[in-house]
Amino acid sequence: MPQMPNLQIGELIAKLPIVQGGMSVGISLSGLAAAVANEGGIGVIGAAGIGFLENGFDQHPFQSNMDALKNEIRKAREMTDGLIGVNVMKALTDYDNLVKVSIKEKVDAVFIGAGLPLRIPGRLDLSEFKKMKTKIIPIVSSANTVKTLFTYWEKNYKKLPDAVVVEGTEAGGHLGFTEHDIIDGSINLMDIVNQVKETVEDFAKRMRSSIPVIAAGGIFSGKDIFDAMKNGANGVQMATRFVATKECDASDEFKQAYIDAKEEDIVIIKSPVGLPGRAIKNEFLKSVSDGTGGDTFCTWKCLRTCRMSKAQYCIGRALANAKIGLLKEGFAFAGKNAFRVDKIMTVKELIELLMKEYAEAESGESTVDGQ
Ligand SMILES: Cc1cc2nc3c(=O)[nH]c(=O)nc-3n(C[C@H](O)[C@H](O)[C@H](O)COP(=O)(O)O)c2cc1C
């Protein structure tokens, strides 16, 4: 039976080419990340707002986030010998703190989204940065940003990012595109993946390294994984599909919102941080859009880009409420394909299904080729 190839990032080898996308404010913690890592993928803990539900968060938000991240990394390590990463958003006010904790705890990879990490991540000194084993993997939406970042790193650090995740318009959470481009639907993920591949290959050749490119956004089935890899991706990052798993760290109510969602319920919202986002429509989102709901209480400006004076609600608190099942006071981020989720399964069952679908897609292809 045809098998998925592995994903090699420097000396790291993931048995499966599947990265579980980081989902912050408590959706992907040690439970989900370890389960994915145990099946051979890369399990990723979402770091943003990870301490939101800890005692003392309102008094010491930065410390709570660092402590909670350290605990989740350690818990994940106890549950798996597989590969564990952390997702940190560059736009966070405690971005450096969270990257530092991740590197100190020796995670396998730090995935950096929502901004370009030009400065040395975690403000390490150059020699520490060059020696460290933790892989740094930016999440980007265009080849131009990759060129800017790689040019800067090559010139200033003589080092390149270890891999790149290319996230397209079908992803969940905050998106790096204009609302017009997202709704228009004409931007093709695999076109960007191939433009990014071409860009990184020039740098990789000069620096004698190899830089895998990972496709993200809307990848749902094993056939989607096969198609992405056939069209040039070295791996895929999937998030939405992992929400409806037994091990996902969100509440049952959050998972049920995915199962109940119909295609027309998956909408683009204007997030208070100034970026568009994709989420499941609900009463809470309706009340903030018509100006009757939302709570702006904030003890911590989590995102640099949050316009607190203009915000109608605190997005961190709304997402934390959703994580624990209070969907009347919050909402669930979700990818474009969330409406296709129809049941909860274990991570093991999901991975087995993806492998079966992948093998069927590959066999189908070779039958067609052989005719
Ligand atoms: C509930 C949820 C939370 C997310 N949180 C983050 C995050 O904190 N940081 C980030 O870089 N991406 C985040 N994402 C994006 C995912 O990591 C992933 O790249 C994307 O959703 C992939 O598309 P898919 O959901 O269609 O598989 C989130 C996505 C979802 C669905």
JSON list of N, CA and C in Angstrom, two decimals, residues 244-280:
[
{"chain": "A", "resi": 244, "resn": "ALA", "atom": "N", "xyz": [-12.08, 18.38, 15.93]},
{"chain": "A", "resi": 244, "resn": "ALA", "atom": "CA", "xyz": [-13.08, 17.37, 16.30]},
{"chain": "A", "resi": 244, "resn": "ALA", "atom": "C", "xyz": [-12.43, 16.03, 16.62]},
{"chain": "A", "resi": 245, "resn": "THR", "atom": "N", "xyz": [-11.44, 16.09, 17.48]},
{"chain": "A", "resi": 245, "resn": "THR", "atom": "CA", "xyz": [-10.83, 14.84, 17.95]},
{"chain": "A", "resi": 245, "resn": "THR", "atom": "C", "xyz": [-11.02, 14.77, 19.45]},
{"chain": "A", "resi": 246, "resn": "LYS", "atom": "N", "xyz": [-10.99, 13.55, 19.94]},
{"chain": "A", "resi": 246, "resn": "LYS", "atom": "CA", "xyz": [-11.19, 13.32, 21.37]},
{"chain": "A", "resi": 246, "resn": "LYS", "atom": "C", "xyz": [-10.11, 14.06, 22.17]},
{"chain": "A", "resi": 247, "resn": "GLU", "atom": "N", "xyz": [-8.89, 14.07, 21.62]},
{"chain": "A", "resi": 247, "resn": "GLU", "atom": "CA", "xyz": [-7.76, 14.62, 22.38]},
{"chain": "A", "resi": 247, "resn": "GLU", "atom": "C", "xyz": [-7.65, 16.14, 22.29]},
{"chain": "A", "resi": 248, "resn": "CYS", "atom": "N", "xyz": [-8.38, 16.77, 21.38]},
{"chain": "A", "resi": 248, "resn": "CYS", "atom": "CA", "xyz": [-8.28, 18.23, 21.26]},
{"chain": "A", "resi": 248, "resn": "CYS", "atom": "C", "xyz": [-8.64, 18.85, 22.61]},
{"chain": "A", "resi": 249, "resn": "ASP", "atom": "N", "xyz": [-7.93, 19.89, 22.98]},
{"chain": "A", "resi": 249, "resn": "ASP", "atom": "CA", "xyz": [-8.05, 20.44, 24.33]},
{"chain": "A", "resi": 249, "resn": "ASP", "atom": "C", "xyz": [-9.23, 21.40, 24.51]},
{"chain": "A", "resi": 250, "resn": "ALA", "atom": "N", "xyz": [-10.03, 21.61, 23.47]},
{"chain": "A", "resi": 250, "resn": "ALA", "atom": "CA", "xyz": [-11.21, 22.48, 23.60]},
{"chain": "A", "resi": 250, "resn": "ALA", "atom": "C", "xyz": [-12.34, 21.72, 24.29]},
{"chain": "A", "resi": 251, "resn": "SER", "atom": "N", "xyz": [-13.35, 22.49, 24.76]},
{"chain": "A", "resi": 251, "resn": "SER", "atom": "CA", "xyz": [-14.53, 21.89, 25.40]},
{"chain": "A", "resi": 251, "resn": "SER", "atom": "C", "xyz": [-15.37, 21.12, 24.37]},
{"chain": "A", "resi": 252, "resn": "ASP", "atom": "N", "xyz": [-16.25, 20.27, 24.88]},
{"chain": "A", "resi": 252, "resn": "ASP", "atom": "CA", "xyz": [-17.15, 19.54, 23.98]},
{"chain": "A", "resi": 252, "resn": "ASP", "atom": "C", "xyz": [-18.04, 20.51, 23.21]},
{"chain": "A", "resi": 253, "resn": "GLU", "atom": "N", "xyz": [-18.44, 21.61, 23.86]},
{"chain": "A", "resi": 253, "resn": "GLU", "atom": "CA", "xyz": [-19.32, 22.59, 23.19]},
{"chain": "A", "resi": 253, "resn": "GLU", "atom": "C", "xyz": [-18.61, 23.21, 21.97]},
{"chain": "A", "resi": 254, "resn": "PHE", "atom": "N", "xyz": [-17.31, 23.49, 22.12]},
{"chain": "A", "resi": 254, "resn": "PHE", "atom": "CA", "xyz": [-16.52, 24.05, 21.02]},
{"chain": "A", "resi": 254, "resn": "PHE", "atom": "C", "xyz": [-16.50, 23.06, 19.85]},
{"chain": "A", "resi": 255, "resn": "LYS", "atom": "N", "xyz": [-16.24, 21.79, 20.18]},
{"chain": "A", "resi": 255, "resn": "LYS", "atom": "CA", "xyz": [-16.18, 20.76, 19.13]},
{"chain": "A", "resi": 255, "resn": "LYS", "atom": "C", "xyz": [-17.56, 20.59, 18.47]},
{"chain": "A", "resi": 256, "resn": "GLN", "atom": "N", "xyz": [-18.61, 20.66, 19.31]},
{"chain": "A", "resi": 256, "resn": "GLN", "atom": "CA", "xyz": [-19.97, 20.50, 18.78]},
{"chain": "A", "resi": 256, "resn": "GLN", "atom": "C", "xyz": [-20.31, 21.63, 17.80]},
{"chain": "A", "resi": 257, "resn": "ALA", "atom": "N", "xyz": [-19.77, 22.83, 18.07]},
{"chain": "A", "resi": 257, "resn": "ALA", "atom": "CA", "xyz": [-20.03, 23.96, 17.15]},
{"chain": "A", "resi": 257, "resn": "ALA", "atom": "C", "xyz": [-19.51, 23.62, 15.75]},
{"chain": "A", "resi": 258, "resn": "TYR", "atom": "N", "xyz": [-18.41, 22.88, 15.68]},
{"chain": "A", "resi": 258, "resn": "TYR", "atom": "CA", "xyz": [-17.88, 22.45, 14.38]},
{"chain": "A", "resi": 258, "resn": "TYR", "atom": "C", "xyz": [-18.84, 21.45, 13.73]},
{"chain": "A", "resi": 259, "resn": "ILE", "atom": "N", "xyz": [-19.29, 20.50, 14.54]},
{"chain": "A", "resi": 259, "resn": "ILE", "atom": "CA", "xyz": [-20.15, 19.44, 13.98]},
{"chain": "A", "resi": 259, "resn": "ILE", "atom": "C", "xyz": [-21.47, 20.05, 13.48]},
{"chain": "A", "resi": 260, "resn": "ASP", "atom": "N", "xyz": [-21.98, 21.02, 14.22]},
{"chain": "A", "resi": 260, "resn": "ASP", "atom": "CA", "xyz": [-23.27, 21.62, 13.86]},
{"chain": "A", "resi": 260, "resn": "ASP", "atom": "C", "xyz": [-23.16, 22.62, 12.69]},
{"chain": "A", "resi": 261, "resn": "ALA", "atom": "N", "xyz": [-21.97, 23.14, 12.45]},
{"chain": "A", "resi": 261, "resn": "ALA", "atom": "CA", "xyz": [-21.84, 24.24, 11.47]},
{"chain": "A", "resi": 261, "resn": "ALA", "atom": "C", "xyz": [-22.20, 23.81, 10.05]},
{"chain": "A", "resi": 262, "resn": "LYS", "atom": "N", "xyz": [-22.96, 24.66, 9.38]},
{"chain": "A", "resi": 262, "resn": "LYS", "atom": "CA", "xyz": [-23.25, 24.43, 7.95]},
{"chain": "A", "resi": 262, "resn": "LYS", "atom": "C", "xyz": [-22.32, 25.36, 7.15]},
{"chain": "A", "resi": 263, "resn": "GLU", "atom": "N", "xyz": [-22.25, 25.14, 5.87]},
{"chain": "A", "resi": 263, "resn": "GLU", "atom": "CA", "xyz": [-21.30, 25.90, 5.05]},
{"chain": "A", "resi": 263, "resn": "GLU", "atom": "C", "xyz": [-21.52, 27.41, 5.21]},
{"chain": "A", "resi": 264, "resn": "GLU", "atom": "N", "xyz": [-22.80, 27.82, 5.24]},
{"chain": "A", "resi": 264, "resn": "GLU", "atom": "CA", "xyz": [-23.08, 29.26, 5.32]},
{"chain": "A", "resi": 264, "resn": "GLU", "atom": "C", "xyz": [-22.77, 29.85, 6.71]},
{"chain": "A", "resi": 265, "resn": "ASP", "atom": "N", "xyz": [-22.48, 28.97, 7.69]},
{"chain": "A", "resi": 265, "resn": "ASP", "atom": "CA", "xyz": [-22.15, 29.48, 9.03]},
{"chain": "A", "resi": 265, "resn": "ASP", "atom": "C", "xyz": [-20.67, 29.86, 9.16]},
{"chain": "A", "resi": 266, "resn": "ILE", "atom": "N", "xyz": [-19.85, 29.46, 8.20]},
{"chain": "A", "resi": 266, "resn": "ILE", "atom": "CA", "xyz": [-18.41, 29.77, 8.29]},
{"chain": "A", "resi": 266, "resn": "ILE", "atom": "C", "xyz": [-18.22, 31.15, 7.63]},
{"chain": "A", "resi": 267, "resn": "VAL", "atom": "N", "xyz": [-17.85, 32.12, 8.45]},
{"chain": "A", "resi": 267, "resn": "VAL", "atom": "CA", "xyz": [-17.86, 33.51, 7.96]},
{"chain": "A", "resi": 267, "resn": "VAL", "atom": "C", "xyz": [-16.52, 34.21, 8.19]},
{"chain": "A", "resi": 268, "resn": "ILE", "atom": "N", "xyz": [-16.35, 35.31, 7.48]},
{"chain": "A", "resi": 268, "resn": "ILE", "atom": "CA", "xyz": [-15.16, 36.15, 7.69]},
{"chain": "A", "resi": 268, "resn": "ILE", "atom": "C", "xyz": [-15.57, 37.29, 8.62]},
{"chain": "A", "resi": 269, "resn": "ILE", "atom": "N", "xyz": [-14.80, 37.47, 9.69]},
{"chain": "A", "resi": 269, "resn": "ILE", "atom": "CA", "xyz": [-15.11, 38.55, 10.63]},
{"chain": "A", "resi": 269, "resn": "ILE", "atom": "C", "xyz": [-13.97, 39.57, 10.62]},
{"chain": "A", "resi": 270, "resn": "LYS", "atom": "N", "xyz": [-14.30, 40.78, 11.09]},
{"chain": "A", "resi": 270, "resn": "LYS", "atom": "CA", "xyz": [-13.24, 41.79, 11.29]},
{"chain": "A", "resi": 270, "resn": "LYS", "atom": "C", "xyz": [-12.84, 41.64, 12.74]},
{"chain": "A", "resi": 271, "resn": "SER", "atom": "N", "xyz": [-11.61, 41.18, 12.97]},
{"chain": "A", "resi": 271, "resn": "SER", "atom": "CA", "xyz": [-11.19, 40.99, 14.36]},
{"chain": "A", "resi": 271, "resn": "SER", "atom": "C", "xyz": [-10.76, 42.34, 14.95]},
{"chain": "A", "resi": 272, "resn": "PRO", "atom": "N", "xyz": [-10.92, 42.51, 16.28]},
{"chain": "A", "resi": 272, "resn": "PRO", "atom": "CA", "xyz": [-10.48, 43.78, 16.89]},
{"chain": "A", "resi": 272, "resn": "PRO", "atom": "C", "xyz": [-8.99, 44.06, 16.73]},
{"chain": "A", "resi": 273, "resn": "VAL", "atom": "N", "xyz": [-8.22, 43.03, 16.32]},
{"chain": "A", "resi": 273, "resn": "VAL", "atom": "CA", "xyz": [-6.79, 43.28, 16.15]},
{"chain": "A", "resi": 273, "resn": "VAL", "atom": "C", "xyz": [-6.48, 43.84, 14.76]},
{"chain": "A", "resi": 274, "resn": "GLY", "atom": "N", "xyz": [-7.51, 44.08, 13.98]},
{"chain": "A", "resi": 274, "resn": "GLY", "atom": "CA", "xyz": [-7.30, 44.74, 12.69]},
{"chain": "A", "resi": 274, "resn": "GLY", "atom": "C", "xyz": [-7.05, 43.80, 11.53]},
{"chain": "A", "resi": 275, "resn": "LEU", "atom": "N", "xyz": [-7.25, 42.51, 11.74]},
{"chain": "A", "resi": 275, "resn": "LEU", "atom": "CA", "xyz": [-7.07, 41.54, 10.64]},
{"chain": "A", "resi": 275, "resn": "LEU", "atom": "C", "xyz": [-8.40, 40.82, 10.40]},
{"chain": "A", "resi": 276, "resn": "PRO", "atom": "N", "xyz": [-8.61, 40.36, 9.17]},
{"chain": "A", "resi": 276, "resn": "PRO", "atom": "CA", "xyz": [-9.79, 39.50, 9.01]},
{"chain": "A", "resi": 276, "resn": "PRO", "atom": "C", "xyz": [-9.54, 38.13, 9.65]},
{"chain": "A", "resi": 277, "resn": "GLY", "atom": "N", "xyz": [-10.60, 37.48, 10.02]},
{"chain": "A", "resi": 277, "resn": "GLY", "atom": "CA", "xyz": [-10.46, 36.13, 10.58]},
{"chain": "A", "resi": 277, "resn": "GLY", "atom": "C", "xyz": [-11.61, 35.27, 10.11]},
{"chain": "A", "resi": 278, "resn": "ARG", "atom": "N", "xyz": [-11.43, 33.94, 10.18]},
{"chain": "A", "resi": 278, "resn": "ARG", "atom": "CA", "xyz": [-12.54, 33.05, 9.79]},
{"chain": "A", "resi": 278, "resn": "ARG", "atom": "C", "xyz": [-13.05, 32.34, 11.03]},
{"chain": "A", "resi": 279, "resn": "ALA", "atom": "N", "xyz": [-14.39, 32.35, 11.19]},
{"chain": "A", "resi": 279, "resn": "ALA", "atom": "CA", "xyz": [-14.99, 31.83, 12.41]},
{"chain": "A", "resi": 279, "resn": "ALA", "atom": "C", "xyz": [-16.37, 31.25, 12.13]},
{"chain": "A", "resi": 280, "resn": "ILE", "atom": "N", "xyz": [-16.94, 30.61, 13.14]},
{"chain": "A", "resi": 280, "resn": "ILE", "atom": "CA", "xyz": [-18.30, 30.08, 13.01]},
{"chain": "A", "resi": 280, "resn": "ILE", "atom": "C", "xyz": [-19.27, 31.14, 13.55]}
]
